[in-house]
Coordinates of C-alpha atoms and ligand atoms in Angstrom, one line a residue:
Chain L
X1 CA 202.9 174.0 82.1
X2 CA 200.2 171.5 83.1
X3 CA 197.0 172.1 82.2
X4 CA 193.7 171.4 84.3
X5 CA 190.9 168.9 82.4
X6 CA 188.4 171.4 83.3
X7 CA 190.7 174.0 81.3
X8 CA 191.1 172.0 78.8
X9 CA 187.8 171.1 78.4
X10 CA 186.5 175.1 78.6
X11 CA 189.0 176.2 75.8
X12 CA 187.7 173.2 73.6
X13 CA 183.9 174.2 74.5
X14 CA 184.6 177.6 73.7
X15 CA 186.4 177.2 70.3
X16 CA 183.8 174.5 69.2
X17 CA 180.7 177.0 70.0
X18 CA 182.2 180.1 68.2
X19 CA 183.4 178.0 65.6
X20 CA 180.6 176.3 64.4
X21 CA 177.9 178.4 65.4
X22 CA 176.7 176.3 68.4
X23 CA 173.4 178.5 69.8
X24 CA 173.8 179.0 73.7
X25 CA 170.1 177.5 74.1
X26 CA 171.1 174.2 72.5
X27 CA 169.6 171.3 74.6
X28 CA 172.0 168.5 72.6
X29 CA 175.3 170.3 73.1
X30 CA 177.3 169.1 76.1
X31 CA 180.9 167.8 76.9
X32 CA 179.8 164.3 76.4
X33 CA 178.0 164.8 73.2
X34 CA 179.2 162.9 70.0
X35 CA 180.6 166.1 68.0
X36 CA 180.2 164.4 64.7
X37 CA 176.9 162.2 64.8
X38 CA 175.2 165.7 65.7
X39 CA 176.3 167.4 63.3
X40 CA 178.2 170.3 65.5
X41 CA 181.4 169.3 62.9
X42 CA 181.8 168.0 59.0
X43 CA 184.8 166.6 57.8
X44 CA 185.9 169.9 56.6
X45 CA 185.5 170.9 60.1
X46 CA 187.4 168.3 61.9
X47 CA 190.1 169.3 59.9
X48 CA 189.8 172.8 61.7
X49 CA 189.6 171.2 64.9
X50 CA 192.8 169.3 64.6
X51 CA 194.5 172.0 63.7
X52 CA 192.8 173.9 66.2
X53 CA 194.0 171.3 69.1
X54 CA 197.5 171.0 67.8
X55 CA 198.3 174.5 68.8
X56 CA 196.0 175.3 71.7
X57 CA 197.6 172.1 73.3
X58 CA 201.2 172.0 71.6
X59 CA 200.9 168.7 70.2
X60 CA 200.7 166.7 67.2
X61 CA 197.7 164.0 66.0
X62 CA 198.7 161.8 63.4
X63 CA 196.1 160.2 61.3
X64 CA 196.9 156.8 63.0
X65 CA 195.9 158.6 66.7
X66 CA 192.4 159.4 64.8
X67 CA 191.9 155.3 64.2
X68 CA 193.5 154.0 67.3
X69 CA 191.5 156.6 69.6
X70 CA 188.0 158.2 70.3
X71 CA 188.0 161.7 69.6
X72 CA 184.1 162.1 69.3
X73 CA 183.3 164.2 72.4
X74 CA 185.2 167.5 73.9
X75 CA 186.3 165.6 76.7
X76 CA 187.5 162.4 74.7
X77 CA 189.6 165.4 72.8
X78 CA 190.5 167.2 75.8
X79 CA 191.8 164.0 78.0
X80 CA 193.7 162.6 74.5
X81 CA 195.5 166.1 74.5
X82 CA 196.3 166.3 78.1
X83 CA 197.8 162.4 77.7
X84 CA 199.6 163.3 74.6
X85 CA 201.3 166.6 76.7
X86 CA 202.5 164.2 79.4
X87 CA 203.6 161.6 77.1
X88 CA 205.5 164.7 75.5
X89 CA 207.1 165.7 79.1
X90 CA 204.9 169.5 78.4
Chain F
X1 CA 202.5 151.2 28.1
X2 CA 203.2 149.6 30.8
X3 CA 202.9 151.6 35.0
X4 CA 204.9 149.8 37.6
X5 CA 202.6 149.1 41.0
X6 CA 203.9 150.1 44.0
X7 CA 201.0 149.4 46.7
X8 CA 198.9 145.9 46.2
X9 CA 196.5 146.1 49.3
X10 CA 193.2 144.7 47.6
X11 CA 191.1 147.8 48.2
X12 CA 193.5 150.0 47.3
X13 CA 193.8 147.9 43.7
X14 CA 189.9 147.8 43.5
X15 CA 189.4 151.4 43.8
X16 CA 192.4 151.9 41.0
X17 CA 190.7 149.6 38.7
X18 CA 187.6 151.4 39.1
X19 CA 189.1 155.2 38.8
X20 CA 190.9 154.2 35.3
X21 CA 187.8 153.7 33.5
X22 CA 187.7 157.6 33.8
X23 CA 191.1 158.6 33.0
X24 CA 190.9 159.8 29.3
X25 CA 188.7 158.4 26.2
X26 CA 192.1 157.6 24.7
X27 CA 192.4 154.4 26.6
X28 CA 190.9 151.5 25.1
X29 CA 191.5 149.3 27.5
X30 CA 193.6 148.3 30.8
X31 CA 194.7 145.4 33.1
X32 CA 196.4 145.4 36.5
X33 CA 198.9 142.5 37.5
X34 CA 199.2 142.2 40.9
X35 CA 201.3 139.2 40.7
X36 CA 203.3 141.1 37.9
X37 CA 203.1 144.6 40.2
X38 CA 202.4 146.0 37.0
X39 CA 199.6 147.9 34.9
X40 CA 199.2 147.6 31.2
X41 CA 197.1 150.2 28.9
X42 CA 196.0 149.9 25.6
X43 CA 195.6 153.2 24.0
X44 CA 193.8 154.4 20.8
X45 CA 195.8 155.4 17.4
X46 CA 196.8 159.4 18.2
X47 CA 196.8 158.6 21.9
X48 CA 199.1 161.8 24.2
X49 CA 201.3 158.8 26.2
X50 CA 202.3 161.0 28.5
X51 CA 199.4 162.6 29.4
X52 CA 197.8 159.1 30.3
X53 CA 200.9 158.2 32.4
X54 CA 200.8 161.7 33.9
X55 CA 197.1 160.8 34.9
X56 CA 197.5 156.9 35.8
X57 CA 200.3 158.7 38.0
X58 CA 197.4 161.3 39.9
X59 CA 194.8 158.1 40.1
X60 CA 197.8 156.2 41.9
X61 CA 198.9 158.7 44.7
X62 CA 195.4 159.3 45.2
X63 CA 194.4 156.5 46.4
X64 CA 197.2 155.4 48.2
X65 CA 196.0 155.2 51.5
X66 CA 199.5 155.1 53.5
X67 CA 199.1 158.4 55.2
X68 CA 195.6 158.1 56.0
X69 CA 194.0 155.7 58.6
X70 CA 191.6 153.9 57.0
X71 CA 189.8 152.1 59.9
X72 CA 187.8 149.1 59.1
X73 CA 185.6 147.1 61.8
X74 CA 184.2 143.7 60.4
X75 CA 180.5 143.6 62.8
X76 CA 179.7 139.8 61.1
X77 CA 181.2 137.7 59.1
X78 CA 179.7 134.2 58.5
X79 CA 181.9 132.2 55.3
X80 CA 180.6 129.2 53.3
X81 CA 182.7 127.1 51.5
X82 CA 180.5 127.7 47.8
X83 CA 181.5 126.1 44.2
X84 CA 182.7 128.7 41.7
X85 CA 179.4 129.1 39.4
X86 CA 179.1 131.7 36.7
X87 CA 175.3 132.5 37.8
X88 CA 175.3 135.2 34.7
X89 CA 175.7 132.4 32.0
X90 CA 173.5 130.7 34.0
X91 CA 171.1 132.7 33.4
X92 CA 171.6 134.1 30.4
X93 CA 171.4 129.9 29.5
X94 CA 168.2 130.1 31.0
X95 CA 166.1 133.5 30.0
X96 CA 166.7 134.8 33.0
X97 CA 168.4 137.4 32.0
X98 CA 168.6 139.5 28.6
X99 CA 171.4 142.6 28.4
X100 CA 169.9 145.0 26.1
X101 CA 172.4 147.9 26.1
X102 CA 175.3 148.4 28.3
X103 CA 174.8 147.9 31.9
X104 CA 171.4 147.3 31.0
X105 CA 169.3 144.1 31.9
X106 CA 166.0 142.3 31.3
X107 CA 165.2 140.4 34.2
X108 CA 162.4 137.6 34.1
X109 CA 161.5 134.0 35.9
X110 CA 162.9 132.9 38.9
X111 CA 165.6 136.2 39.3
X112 CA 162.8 138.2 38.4
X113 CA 161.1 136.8 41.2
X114 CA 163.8 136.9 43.6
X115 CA 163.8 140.5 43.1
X116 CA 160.2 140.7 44.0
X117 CA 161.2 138.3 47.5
X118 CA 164.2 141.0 48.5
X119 CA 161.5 143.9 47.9
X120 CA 159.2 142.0 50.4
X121 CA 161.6 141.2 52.7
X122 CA 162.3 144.5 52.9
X123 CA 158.8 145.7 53.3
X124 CA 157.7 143.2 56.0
X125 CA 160.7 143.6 57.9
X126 CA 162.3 147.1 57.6
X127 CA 159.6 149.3 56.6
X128 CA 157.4 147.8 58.8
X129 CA 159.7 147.8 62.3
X130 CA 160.1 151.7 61.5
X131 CA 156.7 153.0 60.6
X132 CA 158.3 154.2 57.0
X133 CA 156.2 156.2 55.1
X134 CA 155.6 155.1 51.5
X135 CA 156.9 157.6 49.1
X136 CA 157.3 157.7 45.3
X137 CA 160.2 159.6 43.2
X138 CA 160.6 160.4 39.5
X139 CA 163.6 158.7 37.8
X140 CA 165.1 161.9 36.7
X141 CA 166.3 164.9 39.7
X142 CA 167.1 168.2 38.9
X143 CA 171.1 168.5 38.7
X144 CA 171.1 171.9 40.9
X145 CA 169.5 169.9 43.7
X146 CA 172.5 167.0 42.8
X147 CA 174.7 170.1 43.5
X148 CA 173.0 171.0 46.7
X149 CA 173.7 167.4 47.7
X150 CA 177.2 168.3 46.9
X151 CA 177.0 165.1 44.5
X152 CA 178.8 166.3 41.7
X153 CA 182.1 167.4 44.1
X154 CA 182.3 163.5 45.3
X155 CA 181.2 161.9 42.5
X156 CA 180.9 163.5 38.7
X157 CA 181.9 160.1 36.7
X158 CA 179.0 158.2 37.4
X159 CA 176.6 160.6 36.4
X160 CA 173.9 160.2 33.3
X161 CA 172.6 163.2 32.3
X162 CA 168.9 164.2 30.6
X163 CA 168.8 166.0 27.5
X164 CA 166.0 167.0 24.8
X165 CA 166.3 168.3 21.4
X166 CA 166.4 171.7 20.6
X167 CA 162.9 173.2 20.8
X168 CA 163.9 174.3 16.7
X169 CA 161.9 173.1 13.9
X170 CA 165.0 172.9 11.8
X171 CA 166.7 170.7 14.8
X172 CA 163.5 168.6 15.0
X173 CA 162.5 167.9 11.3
X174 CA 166.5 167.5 10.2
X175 CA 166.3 164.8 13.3
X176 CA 163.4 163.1 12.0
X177 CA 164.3 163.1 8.2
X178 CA 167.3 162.0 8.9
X179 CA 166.2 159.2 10.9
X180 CA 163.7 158.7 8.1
X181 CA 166.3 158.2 5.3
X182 CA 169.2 157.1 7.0
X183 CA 168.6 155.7 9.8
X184 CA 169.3 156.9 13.9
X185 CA 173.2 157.1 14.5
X186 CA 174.8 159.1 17.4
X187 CA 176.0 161.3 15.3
X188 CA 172.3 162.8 14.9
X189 CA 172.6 164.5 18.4
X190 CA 176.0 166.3 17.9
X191 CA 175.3 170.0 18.5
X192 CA 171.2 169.2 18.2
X193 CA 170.7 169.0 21.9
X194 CA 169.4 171.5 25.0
X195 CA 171.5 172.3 27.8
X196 CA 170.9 169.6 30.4
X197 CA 168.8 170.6 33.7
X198 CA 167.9 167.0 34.6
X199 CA 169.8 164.0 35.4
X200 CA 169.1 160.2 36.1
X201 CA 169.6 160.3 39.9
X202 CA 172.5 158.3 40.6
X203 CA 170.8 157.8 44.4
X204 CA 167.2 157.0 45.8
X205 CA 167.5 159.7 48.9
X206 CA 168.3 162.5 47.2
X207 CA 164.4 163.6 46.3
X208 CA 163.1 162.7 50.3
X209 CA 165.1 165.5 51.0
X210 CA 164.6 168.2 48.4
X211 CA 160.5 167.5 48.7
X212 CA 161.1 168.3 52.1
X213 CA 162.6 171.9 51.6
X214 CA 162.0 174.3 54.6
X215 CA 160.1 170.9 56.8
X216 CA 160.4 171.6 60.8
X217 CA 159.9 168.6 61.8
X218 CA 158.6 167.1 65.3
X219 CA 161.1 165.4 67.5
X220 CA 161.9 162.3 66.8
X221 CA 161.7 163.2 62.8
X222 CA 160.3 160.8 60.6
X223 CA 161.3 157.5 58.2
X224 CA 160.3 156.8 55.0
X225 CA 160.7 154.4 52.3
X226 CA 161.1 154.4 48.2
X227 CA 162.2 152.3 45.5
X228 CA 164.3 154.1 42.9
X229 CA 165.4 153.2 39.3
X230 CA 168.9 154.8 39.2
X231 CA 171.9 155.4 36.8
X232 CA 175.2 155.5 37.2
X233 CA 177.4 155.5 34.4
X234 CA 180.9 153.0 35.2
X235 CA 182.7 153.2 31.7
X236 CA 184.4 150.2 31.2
X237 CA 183.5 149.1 34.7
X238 CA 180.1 147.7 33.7
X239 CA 179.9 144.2 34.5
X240 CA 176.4 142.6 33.9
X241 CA 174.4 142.6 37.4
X242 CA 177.3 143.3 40.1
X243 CA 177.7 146.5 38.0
X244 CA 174.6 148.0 35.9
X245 CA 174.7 151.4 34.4
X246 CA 170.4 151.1 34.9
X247 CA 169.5 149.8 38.8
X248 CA 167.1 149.3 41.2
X249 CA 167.8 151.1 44.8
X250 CA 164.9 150.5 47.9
X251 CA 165.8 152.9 50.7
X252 CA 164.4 153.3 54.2
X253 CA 165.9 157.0 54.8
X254 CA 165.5 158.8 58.5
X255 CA 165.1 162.6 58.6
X256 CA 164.7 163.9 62.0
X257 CA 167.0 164.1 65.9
X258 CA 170.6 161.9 65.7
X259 CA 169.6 159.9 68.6
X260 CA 166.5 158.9 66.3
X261 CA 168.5 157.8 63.0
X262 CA 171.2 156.3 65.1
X263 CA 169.2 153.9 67.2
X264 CA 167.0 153.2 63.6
X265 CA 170.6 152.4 61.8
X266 CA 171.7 150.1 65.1
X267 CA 168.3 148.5 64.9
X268 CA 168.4 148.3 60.9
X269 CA 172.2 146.7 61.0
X270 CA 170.9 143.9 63.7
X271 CA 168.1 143.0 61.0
X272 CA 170.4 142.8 58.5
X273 CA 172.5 140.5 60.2
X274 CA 170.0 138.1 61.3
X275 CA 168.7 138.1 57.5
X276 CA 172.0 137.1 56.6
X277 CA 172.1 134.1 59.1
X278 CA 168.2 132.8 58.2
X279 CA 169.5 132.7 54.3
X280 CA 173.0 131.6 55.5
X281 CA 174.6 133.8 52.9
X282 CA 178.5 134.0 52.6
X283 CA 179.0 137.8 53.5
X284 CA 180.8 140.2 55.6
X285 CA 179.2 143.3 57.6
X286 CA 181.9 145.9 57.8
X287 CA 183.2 149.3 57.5
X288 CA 183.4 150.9 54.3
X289 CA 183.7 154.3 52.2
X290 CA 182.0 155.4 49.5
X291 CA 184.3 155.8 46.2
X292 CA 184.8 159.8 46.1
X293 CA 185.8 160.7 42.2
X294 CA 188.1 163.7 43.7
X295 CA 191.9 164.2 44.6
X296 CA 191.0 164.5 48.9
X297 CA 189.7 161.0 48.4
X298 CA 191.9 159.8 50.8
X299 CA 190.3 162.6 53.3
X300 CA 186.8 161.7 53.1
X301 CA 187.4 158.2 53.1
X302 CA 189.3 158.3 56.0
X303 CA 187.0 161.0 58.0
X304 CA 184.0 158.3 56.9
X305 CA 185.5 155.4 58.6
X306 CA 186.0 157.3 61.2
X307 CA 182.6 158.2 62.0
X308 CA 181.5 154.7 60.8
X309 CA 179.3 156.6 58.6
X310 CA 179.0 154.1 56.4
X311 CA 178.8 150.1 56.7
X312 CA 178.4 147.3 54.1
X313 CA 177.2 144.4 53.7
X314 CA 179.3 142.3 51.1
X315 CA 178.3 139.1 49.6
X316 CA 180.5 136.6 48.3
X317 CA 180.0 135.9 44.4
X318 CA 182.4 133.1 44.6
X319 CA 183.3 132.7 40.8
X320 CA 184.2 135.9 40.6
X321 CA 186.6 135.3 43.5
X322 CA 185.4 138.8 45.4
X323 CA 182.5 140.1 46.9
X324 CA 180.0 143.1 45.9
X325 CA 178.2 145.3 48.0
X326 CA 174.2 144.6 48.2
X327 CA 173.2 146.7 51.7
X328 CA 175.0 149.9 52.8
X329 CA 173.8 151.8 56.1
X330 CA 174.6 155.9 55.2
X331 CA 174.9 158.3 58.2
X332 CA 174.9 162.0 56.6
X333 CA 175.1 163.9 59.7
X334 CA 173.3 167.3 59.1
X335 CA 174.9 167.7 55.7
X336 CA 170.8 167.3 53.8
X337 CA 169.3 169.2 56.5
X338 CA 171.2 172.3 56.3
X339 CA 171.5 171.9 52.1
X340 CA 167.8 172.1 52.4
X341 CA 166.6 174.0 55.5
X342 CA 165.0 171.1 57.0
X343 CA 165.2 171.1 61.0
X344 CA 164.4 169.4 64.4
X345 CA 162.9 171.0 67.4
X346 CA 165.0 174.1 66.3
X347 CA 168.1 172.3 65.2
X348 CA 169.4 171.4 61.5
X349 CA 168.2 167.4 61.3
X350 CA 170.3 164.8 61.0
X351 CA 169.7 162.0 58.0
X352 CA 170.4 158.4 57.5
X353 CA 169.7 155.8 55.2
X354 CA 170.1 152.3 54.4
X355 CA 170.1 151.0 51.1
X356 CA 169.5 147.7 49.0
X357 CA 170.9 147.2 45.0
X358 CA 168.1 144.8 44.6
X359 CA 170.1 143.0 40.5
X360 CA 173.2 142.5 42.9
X361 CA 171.2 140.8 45.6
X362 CA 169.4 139.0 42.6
X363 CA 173.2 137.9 41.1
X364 CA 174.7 136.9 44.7
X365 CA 172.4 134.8 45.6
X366 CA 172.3 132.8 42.5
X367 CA 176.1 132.9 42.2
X368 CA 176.0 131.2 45.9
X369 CA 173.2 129.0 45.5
X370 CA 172.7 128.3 42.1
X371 CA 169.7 127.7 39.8
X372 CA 167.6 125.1 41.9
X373 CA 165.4 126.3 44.4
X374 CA 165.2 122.9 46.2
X375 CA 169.2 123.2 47.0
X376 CA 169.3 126.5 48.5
X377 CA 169.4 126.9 52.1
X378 CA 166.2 126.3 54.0
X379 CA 165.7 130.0 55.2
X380 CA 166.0 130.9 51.5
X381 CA 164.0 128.0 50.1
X382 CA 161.2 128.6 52.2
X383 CA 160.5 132.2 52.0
X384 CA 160.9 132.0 48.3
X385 CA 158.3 128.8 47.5
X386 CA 156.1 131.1 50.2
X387 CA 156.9 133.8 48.5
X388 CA 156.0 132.7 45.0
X389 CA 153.1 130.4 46.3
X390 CA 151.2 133.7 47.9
X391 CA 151.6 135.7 44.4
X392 CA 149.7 132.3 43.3
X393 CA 152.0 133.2 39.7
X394 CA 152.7 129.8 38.0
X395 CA 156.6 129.9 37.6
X396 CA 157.8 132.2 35.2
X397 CA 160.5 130.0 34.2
X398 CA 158.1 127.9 32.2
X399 CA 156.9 131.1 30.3
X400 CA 160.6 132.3 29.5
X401 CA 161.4 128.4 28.1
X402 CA 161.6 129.0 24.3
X403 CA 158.5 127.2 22.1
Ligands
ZN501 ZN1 170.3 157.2 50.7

């Protein structure tokens, strides 16, 4: 079933606030925002939010996709997913 | 006993070498062959053989990096073709240097004073482009703040602990009597000590952030500076000057918004660079990961190269056919802020630092240059006799000559 970006990105947004405790006032939190330079996610948490992404989107990451692409922002993560679903025929 | 070597990648051997120093106090020493792909230890009389292989076994797959990506990203890299010089005999030769205890070092003359010239470099350039506040630390840090830091879950080798003896008048006078009669051995502290609360901080940050418990800070935040003596205890990896069990650390550390520490580490790695090129040092600018003591090594390291949240800068000590790290540029992401409560307009700050190991600076640059003053490279030459001119101190080298 293909998936809409804006969907994607929602579901991502969503799970990242609840998740990590992301107040609704906060001025720094966007789509575009660098997940990890602000602090939003630890390394403990980005092993969450892989896992997290593997099922919501049906896919796999392999530590190699982590080098080879940028998977700072929710819509860096969110286009990677919707690529890796086509690549994957889902 | 002998370990076959499957991997040989050069970091993946470096860490290795480092992480058996720690294995068990049974091993008296050890050597790796790559050529031979094998690793020889050289236990004590009494020695459990199979526990050691079982642990060389853990240290192996632990840092075998073939399921993690460890990215690296070279920023600069400028090479000079150097002569091989052993700058520590060198200076030893000269007075330059005196080891008085493991890991330990004198430093005097000219390598004292090229200590002094990285210190001032440091002050006129980095402190001074980013406002940094002058701060001063103690030596010693309380170890439930090193465990706030989550120090002792990365890195509980290194550490040098403080202890005192018993408040006990029979502990205190059989200490002194005995030290009296028979002289101070080890021995005299077995079972005569307190519990340890202290420890010699292993890092210069560590305090900035503690003293600033509870600190809502105004947006940007705001940069500091200190100069730290630090320990970290390396076991057999002590290697006079590229690895001291008793250092000198200068920081410039950011506390405050990430847009704030991330534009002050891009500005700070530019200067770096640009030192690098006016003392035309052999050295690389790259990726890197600090050396986490703990089975998800392979984790953090890979999550930190990820982020980029740490970068090196390596210089080439050419008789020693590898380089050591003098500079490192640390992005923390909110990890002291929340330990300590410290925030941003509202938000947990964000912290960064960049470091200098001022004795491996100090042995680099002799090991590159050498001993003369006149033959280093003009950018070096210069802000040295400057340098030394503007203390108005006649040279020290003359002083540490014996009568
Ligand atoms: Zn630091």
């Amino acid at each position: 079933m293909e998936i809409a970006q804006a969907q994607a990105v929602e579901t991502l947004r969503n799970f990242i606030r609840q998740r990590y405790n992301v107040p609704l006032d906060d001025a720094d939190f966007s789509d575009d925002v660098h997940l990890f330079d602000y602090g939003y996610i630890d390394s403990f948490g980005a092993v969450d939010l892989i896992a997290f992404v593997e099922s919501a989107f049906d896919i796999k990451i392999s530590q190699s996709d982590l080098v080879a692409y940028p998977l700072n922002t929710i819509r860096e993560i969110a286009d990677f997913a919707l690529q890796r679903r086509k690549a994957n025929g889902i | 006993m002998t370990i076959d070597l499957e991997q040989l990648d050069a970091d993946y051997l470096a860490q290795v070498r480092y992480a058996l120093a720690f294995i068990s106090e049974d091993v008296v020493s050890y050597d790796i062959d790559a050529a031979a792909k094998k690793i020889t230890i050289e236990l004590g009389p009494g020695a459990d053989e199979a526990e050691v292989r079982t642990r060389v076994g853990e240290i192996l797959s632990r840092y075998d990096q073939s399921q993690f990506g460890m990215k690296t990203v070279v920023d600069f890299e400028q090479k000079r073709d150097l002569p091989a010089l052993d700058a520590w005999a060198g200076m030893l030769e000269r007075r330059w240097a005196t080891p008085v205890g493991d890991g330990h070092v004198v430093l005097r003359g000219p390598a004292a004073l090229l200590m002094a010239l990285v210190d001032h470099k440091v002050d006129s350039i980095f402190a001074e482009e980013f406002g940094a506040e002058l701060e001063y630390f103690p030596s010693t840090i309380k170890s439930e703040t090193l465990h706030r830091c989550n120090h002792f879950t990365s890195f509980p080798e290194h550490m040098d602990f403080v202890a005192h003896l018993k408040q006990d008048l029979g502990v205190l006078k059989h200490f002194s009597d005995s030290c009296r009669d028979k002289g101070w051995s080890p021995e005299l502290h077995d079972g005569t000590m307190s519990r340890s609360d202290f420890a010699i901080s292993p890092s210069c940050c560590y305090h900035a952030y503690e003293a600033m418990e509870g600190w809502e800070l105004e947006k940007p935040g705001r940069c500091l500076t200190a100069t730290l003596h630090c320990h970290r205890y390396e076991g057999a990896n002590h290697k006079y000057m590229s690895r001291l069990r008793a250092f000198t650390m200068r920081e410039v550390v950011w506390v405050g918004h990430p847009a704030y520490i991330i534009s002050g580490r891009a500005r700070a790695e530019q200067l770096i660079i640009q030192w690098a090129k006016d003392w035309e040092l052999s050295c690389r600018f790259e990726t890197a990961n600090d050396m986490f003591f703990t089975d998800d090594y392979a984790v953090k390291a890979s999550f930190q190269r990820q982020q980029q949240g740490k970068k090196e800068l390596r210089l080439d000590v050419p008789s020693e056919g590898r380089s050591i790290s003098c500079f490192s540029s640390n992005f923390h992401s909110t990890t002291f802020g929340k330990a300590f409560g410290i925030s941003v307009a509202g938000r947990p700050a964000t912290s960064g630092c960049i470091a200098w190991g001022y004795e491996r600076w100090v042995y680099a640059l002799l090991s590159q240059f050498g001993f003369r003053p006149e033959e280093w490279p003009a950018g070096l030459r210069d802000d040295y006799e400057r340098f030394v001119r503007d203390r108005r101190t006649t040279l020290p080298a003359r002083a540490a000559t014996p009568e």
